[in-house]
XYZ file of C-alpha atoms in Angstrom:
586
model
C 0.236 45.734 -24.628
C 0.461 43.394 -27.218
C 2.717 39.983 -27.101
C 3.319 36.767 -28.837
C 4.158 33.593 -27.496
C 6.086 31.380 -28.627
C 7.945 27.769 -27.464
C 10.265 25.747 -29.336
C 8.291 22.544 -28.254
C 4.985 23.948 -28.844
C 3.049 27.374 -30.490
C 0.003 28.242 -28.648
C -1.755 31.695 -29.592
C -3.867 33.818 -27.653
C -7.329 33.270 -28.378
C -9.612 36.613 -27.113
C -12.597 35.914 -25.430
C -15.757 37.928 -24.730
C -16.147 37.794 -20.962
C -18.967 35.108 -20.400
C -21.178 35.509 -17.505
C -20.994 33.708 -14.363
C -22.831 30.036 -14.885
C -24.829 28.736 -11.481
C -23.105 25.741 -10.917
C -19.369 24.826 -10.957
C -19.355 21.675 -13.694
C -21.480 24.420 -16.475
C -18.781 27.287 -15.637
C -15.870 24.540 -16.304
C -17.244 23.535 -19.177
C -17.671 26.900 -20.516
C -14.066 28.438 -20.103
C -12.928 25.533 -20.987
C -11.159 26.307 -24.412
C -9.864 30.016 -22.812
C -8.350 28.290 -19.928
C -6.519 25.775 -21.612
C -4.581 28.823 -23.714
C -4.812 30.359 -19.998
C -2.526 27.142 -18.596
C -0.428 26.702 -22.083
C 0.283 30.613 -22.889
C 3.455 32.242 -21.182
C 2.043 34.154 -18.270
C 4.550 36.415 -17.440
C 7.617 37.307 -17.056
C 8.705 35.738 -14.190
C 11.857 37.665 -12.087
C 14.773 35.764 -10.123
C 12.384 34.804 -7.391
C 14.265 33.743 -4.176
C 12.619 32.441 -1.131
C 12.618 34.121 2.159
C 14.253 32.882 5.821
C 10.885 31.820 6.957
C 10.016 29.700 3.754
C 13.189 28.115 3.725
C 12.859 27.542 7.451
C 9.051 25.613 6.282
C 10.735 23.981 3.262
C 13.423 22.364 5.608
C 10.715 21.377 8.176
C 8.681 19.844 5.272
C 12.112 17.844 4.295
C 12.695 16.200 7.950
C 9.070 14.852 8.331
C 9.519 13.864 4.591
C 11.706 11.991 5.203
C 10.705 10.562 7.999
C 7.641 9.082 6.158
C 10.509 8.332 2.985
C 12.010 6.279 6.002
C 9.220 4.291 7.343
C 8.023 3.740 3.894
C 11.260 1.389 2.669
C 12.874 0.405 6.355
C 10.679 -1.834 6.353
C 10.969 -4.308 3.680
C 14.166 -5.639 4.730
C 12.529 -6.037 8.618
C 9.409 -7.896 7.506
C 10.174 -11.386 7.988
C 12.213 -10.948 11.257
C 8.769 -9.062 12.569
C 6.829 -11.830 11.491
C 8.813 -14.046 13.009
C 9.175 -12.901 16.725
C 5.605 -11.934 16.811
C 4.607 -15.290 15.694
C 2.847 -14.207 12.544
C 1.589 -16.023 9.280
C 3.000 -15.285 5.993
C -0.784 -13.693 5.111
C -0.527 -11.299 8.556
C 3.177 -10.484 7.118
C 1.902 -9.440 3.807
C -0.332 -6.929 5.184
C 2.108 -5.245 7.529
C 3.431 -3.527 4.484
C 0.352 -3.643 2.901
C -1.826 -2.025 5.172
C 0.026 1.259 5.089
C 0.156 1.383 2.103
C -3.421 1.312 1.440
C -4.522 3.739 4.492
C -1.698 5.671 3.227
C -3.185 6.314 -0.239
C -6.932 6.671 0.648
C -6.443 9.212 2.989
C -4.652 12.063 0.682
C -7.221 12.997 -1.029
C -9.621 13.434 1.993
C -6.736 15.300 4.131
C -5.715 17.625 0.790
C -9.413 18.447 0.584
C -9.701 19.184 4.545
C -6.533 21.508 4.888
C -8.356 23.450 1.876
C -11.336 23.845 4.199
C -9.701 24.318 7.667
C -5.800 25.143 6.268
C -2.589 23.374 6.208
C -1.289 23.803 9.574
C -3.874 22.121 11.677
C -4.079 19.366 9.126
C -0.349 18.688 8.815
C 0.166 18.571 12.730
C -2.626 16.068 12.613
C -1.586 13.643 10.312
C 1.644 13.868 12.161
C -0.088 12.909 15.269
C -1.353 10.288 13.841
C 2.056 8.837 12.187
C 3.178 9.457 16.110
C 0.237 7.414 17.632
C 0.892 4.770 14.842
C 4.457 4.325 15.259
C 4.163 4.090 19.464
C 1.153 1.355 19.151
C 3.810 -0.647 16.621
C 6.651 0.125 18.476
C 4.904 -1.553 21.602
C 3.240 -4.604 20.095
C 2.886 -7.464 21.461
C 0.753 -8.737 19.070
C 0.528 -9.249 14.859
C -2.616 -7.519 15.272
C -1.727 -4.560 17.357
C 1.120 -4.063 14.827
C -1.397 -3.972 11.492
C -3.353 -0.972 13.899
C -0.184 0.623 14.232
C 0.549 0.159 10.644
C -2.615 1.462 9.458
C -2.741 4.639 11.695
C 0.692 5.323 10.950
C -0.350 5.034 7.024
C -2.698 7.882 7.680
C -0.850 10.345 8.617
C 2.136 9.480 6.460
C 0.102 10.214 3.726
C -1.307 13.034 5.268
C 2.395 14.628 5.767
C 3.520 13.102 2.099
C -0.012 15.600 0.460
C 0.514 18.444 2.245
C 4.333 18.595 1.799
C 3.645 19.063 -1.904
C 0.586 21.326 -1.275
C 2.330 23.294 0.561
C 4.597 23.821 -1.955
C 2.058 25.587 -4.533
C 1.092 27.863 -1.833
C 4.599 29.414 -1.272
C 6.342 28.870 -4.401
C 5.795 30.218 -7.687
C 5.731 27.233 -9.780
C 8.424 28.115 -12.357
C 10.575 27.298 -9.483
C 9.182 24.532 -7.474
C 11.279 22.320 -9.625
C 14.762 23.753 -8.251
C 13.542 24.284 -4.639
C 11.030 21.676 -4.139
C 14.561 19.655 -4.881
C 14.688 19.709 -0.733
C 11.904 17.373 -0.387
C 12.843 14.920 -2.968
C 16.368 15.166 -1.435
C 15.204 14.005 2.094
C 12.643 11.459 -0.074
C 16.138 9.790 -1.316
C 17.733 9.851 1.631
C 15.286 8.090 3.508
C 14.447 5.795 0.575
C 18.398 5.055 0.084
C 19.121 4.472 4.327
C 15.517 2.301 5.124
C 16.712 -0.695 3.526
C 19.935 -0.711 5.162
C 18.556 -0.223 8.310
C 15.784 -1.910 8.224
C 18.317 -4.792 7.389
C 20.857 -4.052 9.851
C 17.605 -3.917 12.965
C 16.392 -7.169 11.327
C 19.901 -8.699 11.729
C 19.899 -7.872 15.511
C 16.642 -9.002 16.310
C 16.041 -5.107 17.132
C 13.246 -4.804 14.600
C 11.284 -2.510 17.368
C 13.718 0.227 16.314
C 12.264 0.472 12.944
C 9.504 2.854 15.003
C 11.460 4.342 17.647
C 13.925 5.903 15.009
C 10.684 7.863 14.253
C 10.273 9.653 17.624
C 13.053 12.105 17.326
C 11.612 12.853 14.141
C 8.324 13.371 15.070
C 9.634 15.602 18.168
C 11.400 17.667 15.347
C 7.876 18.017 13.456
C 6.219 19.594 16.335
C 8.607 21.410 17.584
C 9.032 23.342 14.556
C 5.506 23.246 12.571
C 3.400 25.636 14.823
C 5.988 28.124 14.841
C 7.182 28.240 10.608
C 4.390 26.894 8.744
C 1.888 30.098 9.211
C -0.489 29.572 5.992
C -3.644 31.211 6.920
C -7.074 29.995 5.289
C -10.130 32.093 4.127
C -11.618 33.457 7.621
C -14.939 31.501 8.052
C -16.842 30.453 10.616
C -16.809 27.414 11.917
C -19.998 26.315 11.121
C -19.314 27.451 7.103
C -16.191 25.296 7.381
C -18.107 22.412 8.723
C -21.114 22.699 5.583
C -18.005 23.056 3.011
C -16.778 19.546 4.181
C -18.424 16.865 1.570
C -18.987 14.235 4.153
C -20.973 11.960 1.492
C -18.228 12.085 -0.530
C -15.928 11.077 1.900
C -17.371 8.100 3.034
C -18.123 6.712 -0.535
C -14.193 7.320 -1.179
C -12.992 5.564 1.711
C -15.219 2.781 2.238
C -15.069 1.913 -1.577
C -11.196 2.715 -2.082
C -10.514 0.473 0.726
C -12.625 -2.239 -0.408
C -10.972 -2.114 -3.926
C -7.716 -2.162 -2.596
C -8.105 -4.761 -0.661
C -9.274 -7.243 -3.153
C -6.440 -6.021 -5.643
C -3.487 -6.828 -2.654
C -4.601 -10.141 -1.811
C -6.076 -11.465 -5.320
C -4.174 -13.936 -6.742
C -1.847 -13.619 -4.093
C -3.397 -14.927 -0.945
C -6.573 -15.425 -2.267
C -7.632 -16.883 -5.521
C -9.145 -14.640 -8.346
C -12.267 -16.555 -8.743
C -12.828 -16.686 -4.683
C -15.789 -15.189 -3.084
C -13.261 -13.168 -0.628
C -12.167 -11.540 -3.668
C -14.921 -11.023 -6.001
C -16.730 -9.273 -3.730
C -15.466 -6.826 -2.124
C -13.423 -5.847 -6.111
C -17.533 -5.571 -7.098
C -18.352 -3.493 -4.133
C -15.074 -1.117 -4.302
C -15.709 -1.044 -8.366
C -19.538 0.318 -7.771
C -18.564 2.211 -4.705
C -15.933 4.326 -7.032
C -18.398 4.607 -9.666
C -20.692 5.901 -7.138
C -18.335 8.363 -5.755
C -17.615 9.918 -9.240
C -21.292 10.132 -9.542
C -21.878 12.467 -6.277
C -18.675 14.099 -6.958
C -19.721 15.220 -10.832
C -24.171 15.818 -10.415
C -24.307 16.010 -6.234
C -21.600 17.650 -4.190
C -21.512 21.312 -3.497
C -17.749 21.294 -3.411
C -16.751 17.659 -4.663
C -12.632 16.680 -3.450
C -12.334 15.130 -6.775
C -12.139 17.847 -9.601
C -13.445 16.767 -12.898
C -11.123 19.924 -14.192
C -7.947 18.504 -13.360
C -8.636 16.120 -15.911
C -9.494 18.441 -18.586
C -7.663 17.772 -21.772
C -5.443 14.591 -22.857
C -1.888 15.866 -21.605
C -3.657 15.563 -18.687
C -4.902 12.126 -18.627
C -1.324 10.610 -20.145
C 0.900 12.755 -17.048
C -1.678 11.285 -14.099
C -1.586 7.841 -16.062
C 2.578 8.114 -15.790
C 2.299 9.519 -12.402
C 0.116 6.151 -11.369
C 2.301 3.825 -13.280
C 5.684 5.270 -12.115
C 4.565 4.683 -8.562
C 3.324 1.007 -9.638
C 6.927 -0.196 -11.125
C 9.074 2.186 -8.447
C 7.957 0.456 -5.249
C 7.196 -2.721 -6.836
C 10.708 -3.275 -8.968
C 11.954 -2.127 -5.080
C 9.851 -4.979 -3.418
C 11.052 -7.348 -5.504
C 14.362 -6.567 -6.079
C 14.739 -6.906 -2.217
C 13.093 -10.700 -2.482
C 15.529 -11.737 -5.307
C 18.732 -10.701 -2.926
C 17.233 -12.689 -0.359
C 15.713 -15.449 -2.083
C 18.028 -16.210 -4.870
C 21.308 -14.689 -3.918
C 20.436 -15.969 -0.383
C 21.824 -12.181 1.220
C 20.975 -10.811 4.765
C 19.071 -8.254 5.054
C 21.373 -5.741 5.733
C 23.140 -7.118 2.887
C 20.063 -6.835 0.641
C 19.524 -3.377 1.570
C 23.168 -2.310 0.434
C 22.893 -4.254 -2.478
C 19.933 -1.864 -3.338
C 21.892 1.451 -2.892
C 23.155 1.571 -6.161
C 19.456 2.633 -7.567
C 18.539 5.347 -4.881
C 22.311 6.638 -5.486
C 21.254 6.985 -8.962
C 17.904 8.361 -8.169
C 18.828 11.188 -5.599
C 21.165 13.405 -7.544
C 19.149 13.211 -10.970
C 16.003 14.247 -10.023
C 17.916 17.020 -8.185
C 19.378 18.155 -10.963
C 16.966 17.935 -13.491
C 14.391 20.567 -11.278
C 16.686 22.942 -11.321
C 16.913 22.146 -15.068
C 13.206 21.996 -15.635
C 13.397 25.871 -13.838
C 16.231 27.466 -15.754
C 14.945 25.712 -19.431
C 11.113 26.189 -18.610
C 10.419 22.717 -20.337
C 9.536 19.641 -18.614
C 8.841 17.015 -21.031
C 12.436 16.464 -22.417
C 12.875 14.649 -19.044
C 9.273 13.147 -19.093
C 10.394 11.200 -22.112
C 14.050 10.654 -21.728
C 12.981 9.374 -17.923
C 10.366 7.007 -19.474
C 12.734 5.378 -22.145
C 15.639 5.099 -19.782
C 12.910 3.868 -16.639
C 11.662 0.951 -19.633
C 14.794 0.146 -20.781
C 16.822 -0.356 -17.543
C 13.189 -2.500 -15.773
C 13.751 -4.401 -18.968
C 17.230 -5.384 -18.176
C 16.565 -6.603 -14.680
C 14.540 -9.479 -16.731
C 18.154 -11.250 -17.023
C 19.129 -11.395 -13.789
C 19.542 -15.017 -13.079
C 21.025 -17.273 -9.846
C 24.880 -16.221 -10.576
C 24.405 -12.273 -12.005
C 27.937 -10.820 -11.148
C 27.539 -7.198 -9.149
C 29.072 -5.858 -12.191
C 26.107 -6.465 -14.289
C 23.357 -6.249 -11.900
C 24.788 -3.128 -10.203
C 24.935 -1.028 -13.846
C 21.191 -2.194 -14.475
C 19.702 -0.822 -11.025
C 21.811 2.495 -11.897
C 20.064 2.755 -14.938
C 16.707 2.794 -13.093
C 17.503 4.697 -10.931
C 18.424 8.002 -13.503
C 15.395 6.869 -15.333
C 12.674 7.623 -12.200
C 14.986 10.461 -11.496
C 14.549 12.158 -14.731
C 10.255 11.001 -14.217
C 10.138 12.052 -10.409
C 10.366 15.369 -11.021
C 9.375 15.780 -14.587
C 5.939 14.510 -13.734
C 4.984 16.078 -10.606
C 5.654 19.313 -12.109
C 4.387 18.422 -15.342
C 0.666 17.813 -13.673
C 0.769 21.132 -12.127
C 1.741 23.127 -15.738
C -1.104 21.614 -17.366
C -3.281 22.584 -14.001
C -6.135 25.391 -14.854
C -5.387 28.612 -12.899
C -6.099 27.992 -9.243
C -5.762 23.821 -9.571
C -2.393 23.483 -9.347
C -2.814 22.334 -5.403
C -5.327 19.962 -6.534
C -2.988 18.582 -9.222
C -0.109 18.497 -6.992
C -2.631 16.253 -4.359
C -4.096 14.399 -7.185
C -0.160 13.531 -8.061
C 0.681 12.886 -4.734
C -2.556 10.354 -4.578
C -1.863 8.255 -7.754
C 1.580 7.975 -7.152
C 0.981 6.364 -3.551
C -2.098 4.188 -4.779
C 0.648 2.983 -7.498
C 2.741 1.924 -4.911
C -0.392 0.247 -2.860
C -0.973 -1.687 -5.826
C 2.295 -2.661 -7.086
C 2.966 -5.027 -4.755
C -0.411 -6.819 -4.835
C -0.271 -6.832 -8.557
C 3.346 -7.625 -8.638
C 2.867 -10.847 -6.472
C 0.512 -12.299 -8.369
C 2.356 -12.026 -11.525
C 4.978 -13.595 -9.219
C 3.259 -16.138 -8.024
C 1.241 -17.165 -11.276
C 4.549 -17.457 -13.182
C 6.718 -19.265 -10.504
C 3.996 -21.558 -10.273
C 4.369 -22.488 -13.910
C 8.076 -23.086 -12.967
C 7.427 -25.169 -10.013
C 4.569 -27.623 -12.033
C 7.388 -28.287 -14.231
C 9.697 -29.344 -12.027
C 7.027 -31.646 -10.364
C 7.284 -29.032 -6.974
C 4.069 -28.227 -5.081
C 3.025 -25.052 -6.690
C 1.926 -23.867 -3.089
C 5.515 -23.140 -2.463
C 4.669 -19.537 -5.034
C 1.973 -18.739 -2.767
C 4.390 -18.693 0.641
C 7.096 -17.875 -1.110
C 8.233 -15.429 1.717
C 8.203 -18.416 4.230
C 9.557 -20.994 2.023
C 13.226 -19.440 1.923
C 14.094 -20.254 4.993
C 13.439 -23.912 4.260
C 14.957 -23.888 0.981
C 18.127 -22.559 2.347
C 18.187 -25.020 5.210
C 21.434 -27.561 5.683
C 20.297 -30.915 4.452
C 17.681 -30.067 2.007
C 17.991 -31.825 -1.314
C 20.499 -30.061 -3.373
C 18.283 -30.943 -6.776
C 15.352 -29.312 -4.833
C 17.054 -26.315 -4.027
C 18.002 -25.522 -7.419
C 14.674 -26.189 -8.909
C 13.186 -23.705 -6.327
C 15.772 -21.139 -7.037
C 15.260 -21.276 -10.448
C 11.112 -21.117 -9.749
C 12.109 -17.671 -7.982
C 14.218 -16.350 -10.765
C 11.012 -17.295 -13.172
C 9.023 -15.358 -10.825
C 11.181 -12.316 -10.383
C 11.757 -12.370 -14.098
C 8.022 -12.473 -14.951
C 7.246 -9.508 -12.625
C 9.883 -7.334 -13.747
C 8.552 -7.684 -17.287
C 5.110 -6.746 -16.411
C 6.463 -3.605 -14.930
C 8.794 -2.991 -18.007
C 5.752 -3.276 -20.590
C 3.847 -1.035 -18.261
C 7.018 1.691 -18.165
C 6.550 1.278 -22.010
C 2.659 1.861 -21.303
C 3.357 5.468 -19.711
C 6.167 6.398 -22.213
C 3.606 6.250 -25.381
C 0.889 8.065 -22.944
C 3.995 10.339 -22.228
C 3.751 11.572 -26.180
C 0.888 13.391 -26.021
C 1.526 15.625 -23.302
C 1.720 19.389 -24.696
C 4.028 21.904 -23.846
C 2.839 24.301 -21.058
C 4.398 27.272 -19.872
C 5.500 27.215 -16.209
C 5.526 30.444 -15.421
C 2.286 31.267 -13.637
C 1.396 33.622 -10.724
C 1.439 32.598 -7.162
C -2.120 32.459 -6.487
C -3.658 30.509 -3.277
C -6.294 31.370 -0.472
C -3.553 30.328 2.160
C -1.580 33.324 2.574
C 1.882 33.770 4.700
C 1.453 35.132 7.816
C 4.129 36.551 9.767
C 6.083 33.424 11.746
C 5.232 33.348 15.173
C 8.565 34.840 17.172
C 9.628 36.756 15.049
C 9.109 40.654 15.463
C 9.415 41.795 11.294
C 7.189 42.162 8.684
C 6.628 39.484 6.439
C 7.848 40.485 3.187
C 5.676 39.537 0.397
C 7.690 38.263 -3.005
C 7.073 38.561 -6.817
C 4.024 36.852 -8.313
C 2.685 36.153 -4.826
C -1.012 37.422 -5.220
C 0.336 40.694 -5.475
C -1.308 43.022 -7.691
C 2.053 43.974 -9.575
C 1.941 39.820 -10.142
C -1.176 40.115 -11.667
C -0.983 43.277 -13.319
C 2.414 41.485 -15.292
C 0.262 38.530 -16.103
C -2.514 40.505 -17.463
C -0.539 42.631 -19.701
C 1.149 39.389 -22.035
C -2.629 38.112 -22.301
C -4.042 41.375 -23.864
C-alpha cells in the first residue's frame, strides 16, 4: 500500500532501503541506519485512532502527579525559607548557599543513572526507591540539628527527587502513545505548577513563623500517598532476566565516571565566582578534574561500554542538538530568573517572605494554564514547533523586560512583565519535552524523554551558580563606584538584613539598593541573551511527525487487586499497531 506524506511545515519522502544486515556492535549499526531512521522518526507513521487511556493508567498518571508535585514543592518552598534556616541553625552565608544548591546538583546527576537502572531492573522498583530516598532525606532535614545534617538531608532528598522527576516522564513513553503525551502528560505539568506556584508562598509563610521545619514535614503525607499507591497501579513489567544478566547489563564504569566527574564539575561551576574566586585553586581544580572526568565518560560510553546510559543516537542530527540545547537553557533562565526574582522582592523592595512568594504568583499563574493548553494543542495540530518558537520569543522578550525593574517598579508594571514569562516557558515547557521525543529514533524516545528530564534539571543546578556570579561581578562594579566594600556582592544574602536595619546611613542604604538593582539587572540580561541563544538554535529544528507506535520492553501488567483483564489499547506493541505503521512506509 502505497502513501505520501506530507506536512505543511516540512516534506519528507520515503526513502526505500535494502534491508542491511545486522552490524556487531551498537555505534556501526547506528551509524548505518542512520539516514533510514531519520525518514523513520520524520515520516507520518500511522494513522493514529482517538486513543483514550484506561482506569488503571489514569489511576498511574494521577499517582505520578502527587509525587510530582511533591518534588515541584520541595524544589521552590524553599527559596523563600533559606535565610530563616540559616539563621536558627546558626549557618554561614556559604553553608546557606549550598542548602539549595546541593539538591540541586544530586538532583541532576542522579537521572541519568536511575533512567538507565529502571531500564535494567524496571520502573517500579526504581521509582519506590528514589522515593525512599526523598523520604529518608526529608526526615534527616526535618530533624536537624545541625547545618550539616541538613546539607545530608538535602542531598539524599535531591536523589530521589530526581529519581521520581525521570521516571515520571519515562513512564510516560511506556504507556502513552506519544501523539498524545502532550494532552495527557498535561497532569504532571499541572501538579509541576501547582507546587511551583504554592512553594514560595509557603515556604514564605513557614519562614515568617519561625516554622521552617515544616518545609519537610509537608512532605510526609505525600510520601505516604506515593507508597501507598505505587505497588499497587504502576505494574510495568521489564524483560524477564536473571538476576545475574541484570547485574552484567548495569555499566558500573560508566557510572562512577558520571557521578564522580558531574559532581566535581558542578561543584566548581556553583561556587566559582560566587564563593570562591575564578582563578582559586578550590575552583580550578576540581572544573579540570570534572572537565576530563566528562570527557572520559563520553569516551567509555562511545569505544567501551557494552550498553553505555548515554546514547550517542539521541543526538543524531541537528534538530536534535538545538531542542536539548533549549531544553538546557530553558531550565538555566526558569529557576534562575525564579531565584532572583525572589532576592530582588526581598532585597530591594525589602518584602517578607511570604510576601515575596505572592509577589511571584503572577508568573506560575501564567505558566500553569499555557503549557496545559498548548499539549493538548500540540496533540490535536500534530506540530510542535509553532510553540517552540513563539515560547522562545515571548520567554526572551518578557526576561528582557525584567532588566528595568528598578527600586520603585509599580506592581502594575512588574506584575505584566512576570506574566509575560510565564506564557513564554509555558508555550517552551511542553513544546520541548515533546519536541525531543519526535525527533527520538524508534525505541529512544524514553531515553530522550530522560535525557530532557536531565538537562533541564542540570540547567537549573547551574543557573543559580552562574547567575550569582554575574550578580555578584556586576554589583561589585556598582558598589566600587560608590566607594562601598565590594565584599558586600559576595554576602549579599546576609547583608540585607543590615542594610535594612534602623539607624543605618540613609546615603548608604540607597547606594546598596541601587548595587542590588545593578546586580539583578545584570543577571536578568545574561539570561535574556541566553533565551535569545535557544530561540536561533530553536530554527533549525525540523518538523517530525508525532504519531509513532507505542513500543517499550515494559509492558502493563494487570494492577494488582483488581480481578479483569488488562485491556491492551491501539498502537501499544500490538501487532495491528505495527501492521498500520508498516503499511504507510511501503
Amino acid at each position: 500500500m502505497g502513501s505520501k506524506l506530507e506536512s505543511t511545515e516540512h516534506s519528507t519522502p520515503i526513502v526505500e532501503t535494502e534491508n542491511r544486515s545486522s552490524s556487531t556492535s551498537h555505534n556501526s549499526s547506528i551509524k548505518d541506519n542512520e539516514n533510514a531512521d531519520v525518514e523513520n522518526a520524520r515520516g507520518s507513521a500511522a494513522v493514529v485512532p482517538n486513543w483514550k487511556p484506561s482506569t488503571h493508567e489514569l489511576l498511574i498518571m494521577l499517582s505520578l502527579a502527587v509525587i510530582s508535585l511533591m518534588v515541584s514543592l520541595d524544589a521552590s518552598i524553599i527559596i523563600t525559607s533559606l535565610t530563616q534556616m540559616t539563621s536558627e541553625l546558626g549557618g554561614t552565608a556559604t553553608e546557606g548557599f549550598w542548602i539549595g544548591t546541593s539538591y540541586l546538583l544530586t538532583n541532576a546527576v542522579f537521572m541519568p543513572v536511575i533512567a538507565s537502572l529502571s531500564d535494567i531492573f524496571g520502573r517500579p522498583v526504581c521509582l519506590l526507591t528514589s522515593l525512599v530516598f526523598f523520604t529518608v532525606g526529608s526526615i534527616v532535614a526535618a530533624t536537624a540539628k545541625t547545618m550539616m545534617t541538613l546539607l545530608v538531608g538535602r542531598c539524599v532528598q535531591g536523589i530521589g527527587g530526581g529519581g521520581i522527576t525521570i521516571l515520571a516522564l519515562v513512564i510516560f513513553t511506556d504507556i502513552v502513545p506519544l501523539r498524545f503525551r502532550g494532552k495527557f502528560y498535561g497532569i504532571i505539568q499541572a501538579a509541576w505548577a501547582i507546587g511551583s506556584l504554592l512553594g514560595p508562598v509557603l515556604g514564605g509563610a513557614f519562614a515568617k513563623n519561625t516554622a521552617w521545619r515544616w518545609v519537610f514535614y509537608l512532605m510526609f503525607p505525600f510520601c505516604f500517598v506515593g507508597f501507598a499507591t505505587i505497588p499497587f497501579v504502576l505494574t510495568l513489567k521489564p524483560k524477564t532476566e536473571t538476576l545475574g544478566t541484570k547485574l552484567k547489563r548495569v555499566d558500573w564504569t560508566g557510572y562512577a565516571l558520571f557521578i564522580s566527574s558531574m559532581t566535581s564539575f558542578l561543584i566548581a561551576i556553583s561556587w566559582g565566582g560566587v564563593q570562591q574566586p575564578w582563578d582559586s585553586w578550590r575552583t580550578i581544580v576540581p572544573l579540570v578534574l570534572g572537565v576530563f572526568g566528562l570527557i572520559l565518560t563520553g569516551f567509555w560510553e562511545l569505544y567501551r561500554a557494552k550498553e553505555p546510559f548515554l546514547r550517542r543516537s539521541l543526538f543524531y542530527c541537528p534538530s536534535a542538538f538545538a531542542a536539548y540545547l533549549g531544553t538546557f537553557i530553558q531550565g538555566l533562565m526558569m529557576f534562575g530568573c525564579l531565584y532572583y526574582a525572589a532576592l530582588y522582592f526581598i532585597a530591594v523592595r525589602h518584602t517578607t517572605f511570604l510576601q515575596a512568594g505572592v509577589d511571584m504568583l503572577p508568573q506560575a499563574l501564567a505558566l500553569v494554564p499555557i503549557s496545559i493548553i498548548v499539549g493538548g494543542l500540540i496533540t490535536r495540530a500534530n506540530r510542535f514547533r509553532w510553540a517552540v518558537w513563539s515560547g522562545w520569543l515571548i520567554a526572551t522578550i518578557g526576561t528582557g523586560l525584567l532588566v528595568i525593574w528598578g527600586a520603585n517598579t509599580p506592581p502594575t508594571a512588574w506584575i505584566p512583565i512576570m506574566m509575560t514569562v510565564g506564557i513564554g516557558h509555558g508555550l517552551i515547557l511542553s513544546a520541548q519535552n515533546f519536541a525531543t521525543q519526535a525527533i527520538a529514533l524508534p525505541r529512544d524516545e524514553a531515553s530522550a524523554a530522560a535525557m530532557y528530564a536531565f538537562l533541564r534539571s542540570l540547567g537549573s543546578a547551574m543557573g543559580v551558580g552562574i547567575g550569582g556570579s554575574v550578580f555578584q561581578n556586576t554589583m561589585a562594579v556598582k558598589l566600587k563606584q560608590y566607594g562601598l566594600p565590594a565584599t558586600i556582592a559576595k554576602n549579599a544574602e546576609s547583608y540585607i538584613s543590615v542594610m535594612w536595619k534602623d539607624g543605618i546611613d540613609p546615603v548608604v542604604r540607597t547606594q546598596s539598593i541601587d548595587a542590588y538593582v545593578f546586580g539583578i539587572r545584570g543577571t536578568f540580561a545574561f539570561f535574556c541573551g541566553m533565551g535569545g541563544l535557544a530561540g536561533i538554535a530553536s530554527l533549525f529544528i525540523k518538523h517530525f511527525d508525532m504519531n509513532k507506535e507505542l513500543d517499550s520492553d515494559h509492558k502493563l501488567g494487570q494492577m494488582r487487586g483488581s480481578r479483569s483483564p488488562k485491556q491492551q489499547h491501539p498502537l501499544q506493541g500490538s501487532d495491528e499497531g505495527k501492521s498500520v505503521q508498516s503499511s504507510t512506509r511501503n
